[in-house]
Short mmCIF file of C-alpha atoms in Angstrom, two decimals:
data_model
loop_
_atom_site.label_atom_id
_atom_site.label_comp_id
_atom_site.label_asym_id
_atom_site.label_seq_id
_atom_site.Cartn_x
_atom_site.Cartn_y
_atom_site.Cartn_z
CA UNK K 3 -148.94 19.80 -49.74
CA UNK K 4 -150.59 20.40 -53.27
CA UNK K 5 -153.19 22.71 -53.28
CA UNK K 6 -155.84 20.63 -54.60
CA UNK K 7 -155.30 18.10 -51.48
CA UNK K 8 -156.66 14.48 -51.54
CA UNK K 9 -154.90 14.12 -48.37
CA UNK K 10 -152.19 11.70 -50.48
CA UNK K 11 -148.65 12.45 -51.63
CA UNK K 12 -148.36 13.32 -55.60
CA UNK K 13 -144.67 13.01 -56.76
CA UNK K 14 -142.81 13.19 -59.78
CA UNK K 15 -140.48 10.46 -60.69
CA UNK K 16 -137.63 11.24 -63.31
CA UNK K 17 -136.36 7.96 -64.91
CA UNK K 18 -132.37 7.21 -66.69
CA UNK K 19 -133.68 6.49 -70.65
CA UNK K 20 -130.07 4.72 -70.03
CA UNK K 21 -131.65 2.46 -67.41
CA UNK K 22 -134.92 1.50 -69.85
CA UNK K 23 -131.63 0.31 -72.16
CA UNK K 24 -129.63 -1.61 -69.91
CA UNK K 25 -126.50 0.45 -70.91
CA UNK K 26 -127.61 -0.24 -74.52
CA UNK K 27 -129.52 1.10 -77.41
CA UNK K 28 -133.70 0.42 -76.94
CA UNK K 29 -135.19 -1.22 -74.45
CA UNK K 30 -134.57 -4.04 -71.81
CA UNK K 31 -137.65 -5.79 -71.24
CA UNK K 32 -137.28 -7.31 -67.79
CA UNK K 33 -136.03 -3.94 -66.42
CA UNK K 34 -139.08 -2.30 -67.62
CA UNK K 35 -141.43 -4.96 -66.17
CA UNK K 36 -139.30 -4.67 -62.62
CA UNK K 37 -139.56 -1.04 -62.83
CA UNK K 38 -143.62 -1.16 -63.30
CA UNK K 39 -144.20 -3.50 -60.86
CA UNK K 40 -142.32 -1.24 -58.22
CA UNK K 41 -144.51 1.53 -59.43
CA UNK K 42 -147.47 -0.29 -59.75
CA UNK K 43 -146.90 -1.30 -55.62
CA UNK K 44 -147.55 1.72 -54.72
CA UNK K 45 -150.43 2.85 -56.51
CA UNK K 46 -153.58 3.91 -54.51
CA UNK K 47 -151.34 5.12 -51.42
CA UNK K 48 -149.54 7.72 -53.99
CA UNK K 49 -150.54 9.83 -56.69
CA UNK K 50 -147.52 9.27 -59.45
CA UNK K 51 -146.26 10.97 -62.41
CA UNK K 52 -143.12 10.00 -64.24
CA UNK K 53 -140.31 11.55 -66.79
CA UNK K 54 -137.93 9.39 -68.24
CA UNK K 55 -134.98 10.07 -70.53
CA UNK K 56 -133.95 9.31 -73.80
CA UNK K 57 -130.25 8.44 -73.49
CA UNK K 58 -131.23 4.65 -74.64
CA UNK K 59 -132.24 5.66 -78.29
CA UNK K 60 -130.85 9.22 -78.49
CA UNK K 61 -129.26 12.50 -76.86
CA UNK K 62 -129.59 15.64 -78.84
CA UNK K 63 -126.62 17.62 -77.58
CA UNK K 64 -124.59 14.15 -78.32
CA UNK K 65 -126.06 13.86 -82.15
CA UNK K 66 -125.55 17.60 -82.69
CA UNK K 67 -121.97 17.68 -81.60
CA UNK K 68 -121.55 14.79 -84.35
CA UNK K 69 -122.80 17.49 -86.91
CA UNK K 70 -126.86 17.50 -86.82
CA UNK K 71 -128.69 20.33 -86.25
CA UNK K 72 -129.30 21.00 -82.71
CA UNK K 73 -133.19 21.50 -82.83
CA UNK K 74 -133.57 18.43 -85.06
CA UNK K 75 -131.88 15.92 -82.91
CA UNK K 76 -133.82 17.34 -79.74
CA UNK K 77 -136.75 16.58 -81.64
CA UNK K 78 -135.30 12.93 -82.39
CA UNK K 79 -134.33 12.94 -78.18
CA UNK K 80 -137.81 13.60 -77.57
CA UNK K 81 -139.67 10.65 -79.65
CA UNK K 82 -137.11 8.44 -77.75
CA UNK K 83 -138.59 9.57 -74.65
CA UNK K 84 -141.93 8.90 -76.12
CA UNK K 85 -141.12 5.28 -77.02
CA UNK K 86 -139.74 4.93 -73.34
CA UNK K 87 -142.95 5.95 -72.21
CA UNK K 88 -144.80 3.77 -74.16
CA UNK K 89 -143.02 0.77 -73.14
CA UNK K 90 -143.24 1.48 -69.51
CA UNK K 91 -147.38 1.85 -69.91
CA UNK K 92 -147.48 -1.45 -71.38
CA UNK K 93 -145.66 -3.34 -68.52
CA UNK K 94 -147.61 -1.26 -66.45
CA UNK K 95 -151.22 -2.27 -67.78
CA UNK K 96 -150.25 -5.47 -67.89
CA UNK K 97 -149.36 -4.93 -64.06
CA UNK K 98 -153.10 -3.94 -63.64
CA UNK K 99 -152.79 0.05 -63.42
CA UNK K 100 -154.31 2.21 -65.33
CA UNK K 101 -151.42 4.26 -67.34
CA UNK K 102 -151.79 7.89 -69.45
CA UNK K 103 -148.94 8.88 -71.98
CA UNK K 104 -149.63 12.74 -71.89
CA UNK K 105 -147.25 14.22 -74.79
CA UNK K 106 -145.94 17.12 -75.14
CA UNK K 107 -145.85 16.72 -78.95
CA UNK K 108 -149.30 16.11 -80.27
CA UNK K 109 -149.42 12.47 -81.57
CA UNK K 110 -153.17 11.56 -81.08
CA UNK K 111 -152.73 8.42 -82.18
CA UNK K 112 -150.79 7.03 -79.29
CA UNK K 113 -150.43 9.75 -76.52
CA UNK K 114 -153.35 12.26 -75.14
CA UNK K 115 -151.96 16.14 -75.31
CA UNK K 116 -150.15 17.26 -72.23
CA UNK K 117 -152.90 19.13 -70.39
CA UNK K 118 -151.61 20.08 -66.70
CA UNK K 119 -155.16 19.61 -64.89
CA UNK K 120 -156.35 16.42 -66.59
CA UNK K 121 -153.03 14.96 -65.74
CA UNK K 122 -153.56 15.64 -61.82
CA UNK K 123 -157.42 14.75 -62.22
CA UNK K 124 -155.89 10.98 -64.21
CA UNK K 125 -153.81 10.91 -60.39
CA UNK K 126 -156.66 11.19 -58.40
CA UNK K 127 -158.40 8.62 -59.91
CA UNK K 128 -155.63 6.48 -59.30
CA UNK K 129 -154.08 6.34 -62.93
CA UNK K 130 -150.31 6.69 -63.42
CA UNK K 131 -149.07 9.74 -65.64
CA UNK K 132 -146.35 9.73 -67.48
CA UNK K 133 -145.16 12.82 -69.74
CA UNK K 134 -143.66 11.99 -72.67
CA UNK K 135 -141.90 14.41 -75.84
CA UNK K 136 -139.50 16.41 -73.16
CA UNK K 137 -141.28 19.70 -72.99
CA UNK K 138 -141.94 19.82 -76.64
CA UNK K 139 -139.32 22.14 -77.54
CA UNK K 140 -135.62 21.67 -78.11
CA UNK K 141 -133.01 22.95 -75.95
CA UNK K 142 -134.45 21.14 -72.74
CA UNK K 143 -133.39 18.61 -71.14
CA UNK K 144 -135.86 16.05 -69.16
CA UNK K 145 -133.86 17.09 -65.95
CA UNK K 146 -135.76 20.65 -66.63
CA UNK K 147 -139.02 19.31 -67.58
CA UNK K 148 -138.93 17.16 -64.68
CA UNK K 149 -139.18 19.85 -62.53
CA UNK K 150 -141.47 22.03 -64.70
CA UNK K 151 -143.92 19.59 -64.88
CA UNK K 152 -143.75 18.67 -60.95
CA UNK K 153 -144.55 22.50 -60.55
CA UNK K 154 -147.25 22.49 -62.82
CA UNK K 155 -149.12 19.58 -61.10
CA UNK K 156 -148.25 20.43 -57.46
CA UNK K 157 -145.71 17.75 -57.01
CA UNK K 158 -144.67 17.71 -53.31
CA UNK K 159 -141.51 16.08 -54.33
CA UNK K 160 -139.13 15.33 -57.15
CA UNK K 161 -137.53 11.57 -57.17
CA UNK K 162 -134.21 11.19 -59.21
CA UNK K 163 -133.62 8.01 -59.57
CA UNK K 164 -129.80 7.81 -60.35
CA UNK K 165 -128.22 4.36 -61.99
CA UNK K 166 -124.58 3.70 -60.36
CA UNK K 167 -124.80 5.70 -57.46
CA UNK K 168 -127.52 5.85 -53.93
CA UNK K 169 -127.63 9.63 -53.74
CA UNK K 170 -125.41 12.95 -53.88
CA UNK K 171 -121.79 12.64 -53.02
CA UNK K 172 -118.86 15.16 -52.54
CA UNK K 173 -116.93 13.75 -55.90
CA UNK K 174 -117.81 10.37 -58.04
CA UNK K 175 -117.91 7.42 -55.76
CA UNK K 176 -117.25 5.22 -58.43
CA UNK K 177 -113.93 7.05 -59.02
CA UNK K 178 -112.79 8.57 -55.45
CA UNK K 179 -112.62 6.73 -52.43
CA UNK K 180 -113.08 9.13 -49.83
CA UNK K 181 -116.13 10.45 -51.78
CA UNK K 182 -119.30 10.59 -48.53
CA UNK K 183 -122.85 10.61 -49.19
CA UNK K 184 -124.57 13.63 -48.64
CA UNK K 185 -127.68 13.40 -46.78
CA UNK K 186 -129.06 16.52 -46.79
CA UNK K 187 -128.29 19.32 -49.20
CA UNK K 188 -129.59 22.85 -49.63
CA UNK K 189 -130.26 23.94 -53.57
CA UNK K 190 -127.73 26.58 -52.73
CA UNK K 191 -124.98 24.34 -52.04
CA UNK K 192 -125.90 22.26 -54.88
CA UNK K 193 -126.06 25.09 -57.37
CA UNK K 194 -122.19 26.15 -55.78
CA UNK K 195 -120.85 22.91 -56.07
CA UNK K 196 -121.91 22.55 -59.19
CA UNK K 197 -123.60 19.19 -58.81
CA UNK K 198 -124.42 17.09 -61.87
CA UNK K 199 -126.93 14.57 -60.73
CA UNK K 200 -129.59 16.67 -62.65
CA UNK K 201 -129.02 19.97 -64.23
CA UNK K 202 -128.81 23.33 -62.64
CA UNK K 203 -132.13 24.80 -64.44
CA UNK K 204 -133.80 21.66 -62.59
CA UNK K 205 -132.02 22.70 -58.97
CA UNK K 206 -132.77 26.29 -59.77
CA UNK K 207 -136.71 25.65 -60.88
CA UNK K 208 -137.29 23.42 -57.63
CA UNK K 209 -135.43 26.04 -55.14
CA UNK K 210 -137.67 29.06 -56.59
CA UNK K 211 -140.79 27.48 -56.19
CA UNK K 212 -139.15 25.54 -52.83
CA UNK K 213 -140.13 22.01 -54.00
CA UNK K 214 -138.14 19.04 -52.53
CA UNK K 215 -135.92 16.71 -54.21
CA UNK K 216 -134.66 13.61 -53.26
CA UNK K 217 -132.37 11.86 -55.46
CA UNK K 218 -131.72 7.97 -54.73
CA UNK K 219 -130.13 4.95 -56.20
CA UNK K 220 -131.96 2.16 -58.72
CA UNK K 221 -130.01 -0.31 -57.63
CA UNK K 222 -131.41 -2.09 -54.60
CA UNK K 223 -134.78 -4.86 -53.97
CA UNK K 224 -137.96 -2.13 -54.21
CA UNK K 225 -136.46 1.23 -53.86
CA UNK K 226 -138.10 3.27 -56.26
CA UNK K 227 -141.27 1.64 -54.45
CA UNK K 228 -139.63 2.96 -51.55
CA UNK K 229 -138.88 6.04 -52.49
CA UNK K 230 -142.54 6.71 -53.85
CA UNK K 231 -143.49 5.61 -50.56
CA UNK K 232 -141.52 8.63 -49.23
CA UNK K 233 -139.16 6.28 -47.30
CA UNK K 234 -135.80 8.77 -46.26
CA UNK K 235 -133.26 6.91 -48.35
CA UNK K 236 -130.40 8.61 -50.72
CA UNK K 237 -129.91 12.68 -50.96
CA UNK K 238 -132.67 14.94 -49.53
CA UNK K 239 -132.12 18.66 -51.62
CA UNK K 240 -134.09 21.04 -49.85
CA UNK K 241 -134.20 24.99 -50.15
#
């Protein structure tokens, strides 16, 4: 439990920018709305925090193997996730829960600063966080700065919520047949396999400070509700 204990579960839940898209470039509307309404179900019972992606507007590895400069297009990866965030605390205002953008970039104008503490004190006063700009600096993906910023707020799990797929697998189910789910995992075993549901400075940050991560599919009526809930559903990754 986080050390700061209001006797309530604080997670971290990293968000697809692909999924805020609809397998498209910007935003889909409706999936937004459904996505802050499953959040905004469990609010009160949970202390929440969210990372989401910018795969819907841009990737920086993806624009800097088409020429850019790498640092520059991880800057323009990182407004997308700002825009992302944005859109989700509108749908979720409008849901009736209070929402902070906390950016890693300073952009007073529509975000506050990313300041660990006042983020956990926004939680316990029942406000949904979400951390926007990546971790400010380029090189990093939101994977990473998932789990750095679920250790910096005393996270007592990290959800990955995966589009396509319900949890870990031995290959890609969507390809191979016999692929099984894998219910339980060690960080170890991850890191060996060399799983690719989130990246191995993520596995590696959550097994050194031995933070749980459970990593579970989109798809389904209320599961990231669920999931925030702490319901056992998808891939538990344990140390």
């Amino acid at each position: 439990m986080h050390k700061d204990d209001t006797g309530r579960r604080r997670v971290l839940l990293k968000l697809s920018g692909e999924v805020f898209g609809g397998g498209k470039v910007g935003i889909d509307t409706d999936v937004i709305r459904g996505i802050a309404d499953q959040i905004a179900a469990t609010v009160g019972q949970v202390e929440t925090s969210i990372v989401i992606g910018g795969g819907n507007f841009f990737r920086g590895a993806e624009l800097s193997t088409a020429g850019m400069d790498r640092s520059r297009a991880d800057y323009m990866g990182m407004l997308g996730t700002v825009m992302n965030s944005l859109a989700l605390q509108d749908f979720l205002e409008q849901a009736g829960i209070d929402t902070r953008v906390q950016s890693a970039i300073t952009m007073p104008q529509v975000a506050e600063t990313y300041i660990p503490r006042r983020a956990i004190r926004h939680m316990q006063k029942d406000r949904v966080v979400i951390f926007g700009a990546g971790a400010g600096l380029p090189y990093f993906s939101t994977d990473t700065v998932a789990a750095q910023r679920a250790l910096e707020i005393h996270a007592d799990e990290v959800l990955v919520a995966k589009n396509g797929v319900d949890g870990i697998y031995t290959a890609d189910p969507n390809k191979d047949s016999n692929a099984e789910r894998l219910y339980n995992l060690t960080y170890d075993d991850a890191l060996k396999r060399n799983i690719r549901v989130m990246d191995q400075t993520a596995f590696s940050l959550c097994k050194d400070n031995n933070v749980a991560m459970r990593v579970f599919g989109m798809q389904g009526e209320g599961n990231v509700t669920r999931a925030i809930l702490g319901e056992e559903m998808g891939t538990l990754v344990t140390k």
